[in-house]
mmCIF file of C-alpha atoms in Angstrom:
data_model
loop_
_atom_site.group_PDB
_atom_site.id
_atom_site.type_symbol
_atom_site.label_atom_id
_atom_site.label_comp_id
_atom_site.label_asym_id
_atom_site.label_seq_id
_atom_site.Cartn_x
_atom_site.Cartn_y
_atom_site.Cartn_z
ATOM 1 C CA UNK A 76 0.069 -20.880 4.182
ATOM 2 C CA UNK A 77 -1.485 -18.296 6.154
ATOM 3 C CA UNK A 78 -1.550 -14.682 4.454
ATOM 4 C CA UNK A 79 -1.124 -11.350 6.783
ATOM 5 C CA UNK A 80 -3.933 -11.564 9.163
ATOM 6 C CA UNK A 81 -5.123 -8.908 11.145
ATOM 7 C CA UNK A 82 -7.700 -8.172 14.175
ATOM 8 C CA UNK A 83 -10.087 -6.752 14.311
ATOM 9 C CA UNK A 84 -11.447 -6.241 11.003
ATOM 10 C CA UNK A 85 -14.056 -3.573 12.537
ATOM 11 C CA UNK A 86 -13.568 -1.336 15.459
ATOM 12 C CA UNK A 87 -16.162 1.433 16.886
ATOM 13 C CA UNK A 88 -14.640 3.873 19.275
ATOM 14 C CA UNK A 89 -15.232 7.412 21.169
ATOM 15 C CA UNK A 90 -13.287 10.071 21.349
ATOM 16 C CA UNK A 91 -10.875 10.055 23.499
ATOM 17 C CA UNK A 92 -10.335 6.561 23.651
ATOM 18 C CA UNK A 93 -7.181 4.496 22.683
ATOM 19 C CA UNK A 94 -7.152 1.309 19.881
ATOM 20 C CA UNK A 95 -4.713 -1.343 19.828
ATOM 21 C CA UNK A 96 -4.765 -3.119 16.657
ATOM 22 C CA UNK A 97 -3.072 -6.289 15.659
ATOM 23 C CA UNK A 98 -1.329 -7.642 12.943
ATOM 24 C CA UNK A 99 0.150 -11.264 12.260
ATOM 25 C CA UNK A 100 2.965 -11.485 9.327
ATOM 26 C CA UNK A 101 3.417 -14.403 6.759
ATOM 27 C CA UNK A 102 5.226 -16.666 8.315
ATOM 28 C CA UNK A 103 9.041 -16.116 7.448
ATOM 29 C CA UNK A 104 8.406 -12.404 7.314
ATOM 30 C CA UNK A 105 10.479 -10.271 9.783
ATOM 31 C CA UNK A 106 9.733 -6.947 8.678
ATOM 32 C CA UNK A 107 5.784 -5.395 9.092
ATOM 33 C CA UNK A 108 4.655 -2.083 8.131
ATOM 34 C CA UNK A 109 1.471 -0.220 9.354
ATOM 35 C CA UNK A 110 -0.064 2.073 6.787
ATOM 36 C CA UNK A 111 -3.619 4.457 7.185
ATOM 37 C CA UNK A 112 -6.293 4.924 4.419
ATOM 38 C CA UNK A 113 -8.193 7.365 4.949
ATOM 39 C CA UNK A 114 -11.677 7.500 2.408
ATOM 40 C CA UNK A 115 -11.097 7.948 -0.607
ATOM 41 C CA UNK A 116 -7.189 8.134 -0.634
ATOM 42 C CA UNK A 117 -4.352 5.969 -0.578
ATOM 43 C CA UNK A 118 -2.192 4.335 2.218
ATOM 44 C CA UNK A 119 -0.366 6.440 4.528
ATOM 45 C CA UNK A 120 3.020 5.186 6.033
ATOM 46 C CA UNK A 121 2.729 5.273 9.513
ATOM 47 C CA UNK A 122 6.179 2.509 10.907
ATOM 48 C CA UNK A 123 7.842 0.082 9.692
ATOM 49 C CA UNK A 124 9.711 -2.401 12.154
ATOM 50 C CA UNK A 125 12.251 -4.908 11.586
ATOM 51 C CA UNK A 126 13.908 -7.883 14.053
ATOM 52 C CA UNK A 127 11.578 -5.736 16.683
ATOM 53 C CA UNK A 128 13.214 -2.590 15.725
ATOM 54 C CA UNK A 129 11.644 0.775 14.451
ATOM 55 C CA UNK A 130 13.334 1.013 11.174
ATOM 56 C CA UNK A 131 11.046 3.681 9.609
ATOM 57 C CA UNK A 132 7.932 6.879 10.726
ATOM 58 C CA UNK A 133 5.634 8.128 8.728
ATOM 59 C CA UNK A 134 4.140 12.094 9.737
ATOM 60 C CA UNK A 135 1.998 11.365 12.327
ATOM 61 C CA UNK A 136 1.802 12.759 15.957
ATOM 62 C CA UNK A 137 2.970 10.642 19.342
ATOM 63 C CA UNK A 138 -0.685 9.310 20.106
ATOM 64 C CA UNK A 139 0.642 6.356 16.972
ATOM 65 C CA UNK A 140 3.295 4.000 18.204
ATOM 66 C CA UNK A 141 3.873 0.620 17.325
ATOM 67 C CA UNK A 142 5.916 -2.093 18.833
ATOM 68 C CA UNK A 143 6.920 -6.069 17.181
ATOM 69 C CA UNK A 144 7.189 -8.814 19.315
ATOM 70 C CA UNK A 145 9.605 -12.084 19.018
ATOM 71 C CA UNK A 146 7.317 -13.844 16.819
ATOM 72 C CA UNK A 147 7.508 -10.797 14.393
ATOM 73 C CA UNK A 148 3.683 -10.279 15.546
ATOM 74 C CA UNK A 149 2.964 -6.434 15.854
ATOM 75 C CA UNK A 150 0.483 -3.634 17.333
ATOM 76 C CA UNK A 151 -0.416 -0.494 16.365
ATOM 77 C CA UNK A 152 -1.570 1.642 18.945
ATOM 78 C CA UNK A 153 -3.417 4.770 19.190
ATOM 79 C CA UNK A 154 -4.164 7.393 22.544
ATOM 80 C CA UNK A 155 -6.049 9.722 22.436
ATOM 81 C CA UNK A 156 -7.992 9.268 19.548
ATOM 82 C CA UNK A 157 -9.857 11.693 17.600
ATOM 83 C CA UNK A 158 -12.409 12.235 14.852
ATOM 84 C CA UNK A 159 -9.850 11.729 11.819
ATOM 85 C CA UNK A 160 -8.589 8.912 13.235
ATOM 86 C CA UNK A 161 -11.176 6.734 11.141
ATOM 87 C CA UNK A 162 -9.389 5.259 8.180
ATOM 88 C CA UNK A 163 -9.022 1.600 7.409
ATOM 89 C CA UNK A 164 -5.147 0.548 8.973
ATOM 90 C CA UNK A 165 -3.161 -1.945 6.733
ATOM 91 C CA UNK A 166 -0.544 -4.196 8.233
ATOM 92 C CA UNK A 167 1.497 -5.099 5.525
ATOM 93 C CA UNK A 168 5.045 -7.910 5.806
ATOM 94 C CA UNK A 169 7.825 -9.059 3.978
ATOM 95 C CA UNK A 170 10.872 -10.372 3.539
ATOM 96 C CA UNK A 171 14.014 -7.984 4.976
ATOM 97 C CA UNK A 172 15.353 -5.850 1.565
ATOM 98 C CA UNK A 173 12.107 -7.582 -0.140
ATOM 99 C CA UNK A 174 10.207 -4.813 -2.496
ATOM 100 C CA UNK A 175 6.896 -6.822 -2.324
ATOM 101 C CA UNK A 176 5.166 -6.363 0.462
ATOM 102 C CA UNK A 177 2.301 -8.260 1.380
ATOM 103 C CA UNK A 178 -0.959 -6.964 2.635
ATOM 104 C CA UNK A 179 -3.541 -7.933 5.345
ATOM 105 C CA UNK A 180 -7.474 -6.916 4.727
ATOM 106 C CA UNK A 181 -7.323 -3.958 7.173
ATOM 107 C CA UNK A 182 -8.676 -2.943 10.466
ATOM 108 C CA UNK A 183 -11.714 -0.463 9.722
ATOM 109 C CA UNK A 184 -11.692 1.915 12.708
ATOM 110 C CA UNK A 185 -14.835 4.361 12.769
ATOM 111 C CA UNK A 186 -14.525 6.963 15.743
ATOM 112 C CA UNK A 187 -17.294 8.785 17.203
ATOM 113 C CA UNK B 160 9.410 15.299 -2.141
ATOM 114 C CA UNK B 161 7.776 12.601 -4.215
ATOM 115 C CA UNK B 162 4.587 12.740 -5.615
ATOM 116 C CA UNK B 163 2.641 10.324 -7.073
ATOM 117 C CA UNK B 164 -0.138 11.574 -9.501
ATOM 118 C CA UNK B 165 -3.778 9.298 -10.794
ATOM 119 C CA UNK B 166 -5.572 12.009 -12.632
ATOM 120 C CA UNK B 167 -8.419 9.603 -13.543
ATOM 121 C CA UNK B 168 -10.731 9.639 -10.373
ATOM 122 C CA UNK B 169 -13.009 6.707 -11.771
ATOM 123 C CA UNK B 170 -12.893 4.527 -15.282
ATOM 124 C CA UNK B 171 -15.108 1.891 -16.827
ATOM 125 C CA UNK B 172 -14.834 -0.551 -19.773
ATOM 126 C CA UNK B 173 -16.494 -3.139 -21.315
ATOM 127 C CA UNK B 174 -15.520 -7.004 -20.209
ATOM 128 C CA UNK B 175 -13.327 -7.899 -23.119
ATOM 129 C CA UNK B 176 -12.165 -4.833 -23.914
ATOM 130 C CA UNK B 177 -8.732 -2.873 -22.980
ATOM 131 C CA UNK B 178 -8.609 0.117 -20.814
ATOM 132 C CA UNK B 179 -5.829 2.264 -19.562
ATOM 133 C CA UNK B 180 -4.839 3.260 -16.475
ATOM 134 C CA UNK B 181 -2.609 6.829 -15.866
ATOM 135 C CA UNK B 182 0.325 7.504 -13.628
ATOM 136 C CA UNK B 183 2.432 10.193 -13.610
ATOM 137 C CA UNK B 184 5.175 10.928 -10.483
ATOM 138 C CA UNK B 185 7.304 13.398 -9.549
ATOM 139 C CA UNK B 186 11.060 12.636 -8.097
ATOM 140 C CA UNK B 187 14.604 13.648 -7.622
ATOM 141 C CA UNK B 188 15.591 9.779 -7.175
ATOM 142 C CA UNK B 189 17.364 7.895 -9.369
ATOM 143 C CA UNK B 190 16.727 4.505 -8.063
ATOM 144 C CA UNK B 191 13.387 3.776 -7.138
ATOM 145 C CA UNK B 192 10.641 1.304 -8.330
ATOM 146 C CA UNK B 193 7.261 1.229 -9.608
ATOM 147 C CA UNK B 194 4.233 -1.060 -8.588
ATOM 148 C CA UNK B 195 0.323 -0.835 -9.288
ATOM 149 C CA UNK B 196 -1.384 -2.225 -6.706
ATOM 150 C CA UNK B 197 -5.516 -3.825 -6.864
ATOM 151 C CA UNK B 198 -7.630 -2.899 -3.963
ATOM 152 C CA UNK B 199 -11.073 -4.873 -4.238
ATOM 153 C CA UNK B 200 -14.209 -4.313 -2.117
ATOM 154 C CA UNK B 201 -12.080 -7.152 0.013
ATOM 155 C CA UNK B 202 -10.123 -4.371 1.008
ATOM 156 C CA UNK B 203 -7.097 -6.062 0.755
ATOM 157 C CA UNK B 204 -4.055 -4.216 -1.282
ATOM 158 C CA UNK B 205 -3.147 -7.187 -3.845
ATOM 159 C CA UNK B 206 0.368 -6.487 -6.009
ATOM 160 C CA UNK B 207 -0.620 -6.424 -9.439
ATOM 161 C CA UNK B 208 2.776 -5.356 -11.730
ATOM 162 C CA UNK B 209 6.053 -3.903 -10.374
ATOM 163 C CA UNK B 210 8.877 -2.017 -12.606
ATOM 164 C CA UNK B 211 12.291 -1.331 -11.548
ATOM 165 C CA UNK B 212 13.522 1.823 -13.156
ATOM 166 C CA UNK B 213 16.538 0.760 -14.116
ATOM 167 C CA UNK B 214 15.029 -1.771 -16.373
ATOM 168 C CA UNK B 215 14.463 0.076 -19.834
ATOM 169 C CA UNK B 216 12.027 -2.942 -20.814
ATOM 170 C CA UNK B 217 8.001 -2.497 -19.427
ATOM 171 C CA UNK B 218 6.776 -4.934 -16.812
ATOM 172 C CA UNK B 219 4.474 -7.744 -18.275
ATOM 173 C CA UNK B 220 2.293 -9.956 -15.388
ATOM 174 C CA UNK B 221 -0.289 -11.950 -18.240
ATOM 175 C CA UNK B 222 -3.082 -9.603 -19.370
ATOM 176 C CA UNK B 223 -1.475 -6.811 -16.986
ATOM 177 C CA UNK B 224 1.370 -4.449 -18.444
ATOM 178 C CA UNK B 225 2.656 -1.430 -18.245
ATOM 179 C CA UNK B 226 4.031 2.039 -20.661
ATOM 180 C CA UNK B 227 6.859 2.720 -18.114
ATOM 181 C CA UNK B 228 8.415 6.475 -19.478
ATOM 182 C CA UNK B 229 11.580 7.542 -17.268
ATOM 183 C CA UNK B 230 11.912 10.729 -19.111
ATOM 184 C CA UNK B 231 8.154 11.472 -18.615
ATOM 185 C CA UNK B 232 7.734 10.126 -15.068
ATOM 186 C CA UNK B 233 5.084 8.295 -16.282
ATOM 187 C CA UNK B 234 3.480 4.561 -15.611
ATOM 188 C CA UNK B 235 0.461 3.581 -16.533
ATOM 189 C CA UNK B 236 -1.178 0.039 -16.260
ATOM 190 C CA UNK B 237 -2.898 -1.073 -19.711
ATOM 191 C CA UNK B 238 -5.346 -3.560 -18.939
ATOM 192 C CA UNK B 239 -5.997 -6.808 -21.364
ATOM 193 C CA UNK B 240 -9.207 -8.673 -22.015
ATOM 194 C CA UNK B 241 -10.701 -6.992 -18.976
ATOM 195 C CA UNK B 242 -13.087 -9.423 -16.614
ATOM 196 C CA UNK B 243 -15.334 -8.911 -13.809
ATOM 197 C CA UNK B 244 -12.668 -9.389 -11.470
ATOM 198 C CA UNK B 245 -10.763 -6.699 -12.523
ATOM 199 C CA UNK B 246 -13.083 -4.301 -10.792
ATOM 200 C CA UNK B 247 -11.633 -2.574 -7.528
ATOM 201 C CA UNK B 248 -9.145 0.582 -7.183
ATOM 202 C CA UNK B 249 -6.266 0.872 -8.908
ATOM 203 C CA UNK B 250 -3.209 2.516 -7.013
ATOM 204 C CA UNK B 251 -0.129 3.320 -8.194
ATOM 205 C CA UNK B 252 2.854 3.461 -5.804
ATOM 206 C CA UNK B 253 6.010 5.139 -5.710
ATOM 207 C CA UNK B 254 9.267 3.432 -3.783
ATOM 208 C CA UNK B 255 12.626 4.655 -3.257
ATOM 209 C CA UNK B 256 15.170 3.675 -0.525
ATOM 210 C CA UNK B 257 14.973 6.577 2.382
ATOM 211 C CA UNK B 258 17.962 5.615 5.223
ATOM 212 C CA UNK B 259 17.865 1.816 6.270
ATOM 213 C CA UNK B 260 14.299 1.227 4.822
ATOM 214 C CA UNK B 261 12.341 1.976 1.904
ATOM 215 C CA UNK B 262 9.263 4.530 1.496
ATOM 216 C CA UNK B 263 6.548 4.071 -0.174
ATOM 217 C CA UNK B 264 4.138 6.714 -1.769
ATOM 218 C CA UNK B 265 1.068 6.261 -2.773
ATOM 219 C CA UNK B 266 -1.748 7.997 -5.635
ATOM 220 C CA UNK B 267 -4.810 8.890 -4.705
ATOM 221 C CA UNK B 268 -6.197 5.420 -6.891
ATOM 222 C CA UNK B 269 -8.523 4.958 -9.842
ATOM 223 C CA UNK B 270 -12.013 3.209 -9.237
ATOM 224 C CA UNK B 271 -12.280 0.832 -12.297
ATOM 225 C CA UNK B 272 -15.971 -0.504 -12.800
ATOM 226 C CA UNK B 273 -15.688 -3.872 -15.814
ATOM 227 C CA UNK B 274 -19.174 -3.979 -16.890
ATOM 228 C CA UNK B 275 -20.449 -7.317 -18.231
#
């Protein structure tokens, strides 16, 4: 079985710009989770979403939102982007009430 | 809030040998679990051990384990018969249950470097 994939694994941008990154769960997973690394730290929780419904936001400004579709796929968008936006974002999934979550290999975003 | 603690920026050990990793946290929680997470140049976040704190008895996952103190707040991840595939960041990971999903907090990780 497919693990958590996500696209694209590298991403240049400019200021300014917005991203939309992707993630795909394990299959049977309903719930996905988006988390930022930043260099050098640890994950970030940015949303979690559930049966296509926000069930969780981390600390971070309106330019983030997220959205899951009926296949349980989900994107991560962000507007307005900005220098300290660069971080590598981790989809993770599981299984609803599951403590394990499972992790995709990131999106590494580098803005400029 | 919760905190999660890693006061050892970067660790190495000989292949063979056993090395241990710190955690300490900081919480008002009662329930709430425990995981150490693997993060190789692959970049993906792989599970590596996970304690419930109700459980009294430490996590064991084969040459993985853990020293899981409730009083102290503390977790760290003692590491067996290291290998060359046990080098990649360490991060240790708080969870507790926050409304109708759970949070989870992460340390600022441990580079571990197994030298052959």
């Amino acid at each position: 079985d497919a693990g958590v994939t996500q696209s694209p694994t590298h991403l240049i941008k400019t200021r300014g710009q917005h991203v939309t990154l992707r993630c795909s769960p394990i299959s049977g997973h309903k719930s996905v989770s988006w988390y930022q690394q930043v260099l050098g730290q640890g994950p970030q929780f940015i949303f979690q979403y559930y049966e296509k419904e926000e069930r969780g936001r981390g600390n971070f400004p309106d330019r983030f939102s997220a959205r899951q579709f009926p296949n349980y796929s989900s994107e991560l968008n962000v507007n307005a982007l900005l220098l300290g936006d660069s971080a590598l974002y981790l989809c993770a999934s599981s299984l609803e009430g599951a403590l394990n979550l499972f992790f995709g290999s990131g999106t590494q975003l580098s803005v400029l | 809030a919760q905190t999660v603690t890693q006061s050892q920026p970067e660790m190495s050990v000989q292949e063979a040998e056993t090395v241990t990793l710190s955690c300490t946290y900081d919480t008002s929680e009662n329930n709430y679990y425990l995981f150490w997470y693997k993060q190789p140049p692959s970049r993906q976040m792989i599970l590596v051990i996970r304690q419930e704190a109700y459980k009294q008895q430490n996590a064991t996952e084969n040459r993985f384990s853990v020293n899981f103190q409730k009083a102290a707040k503390s977790f760290s991840l003692k590491i067996s018969d290291s290998q060359l595939g046990d080098t990649a960041m360490y991060f240790c990971a708080f969870m507790y249950n926050a409304g109708n999903n759970r949070k989870l907090i992460w340390g600022l990780g441990t580079s571990l470097a197994v030298n052959p």
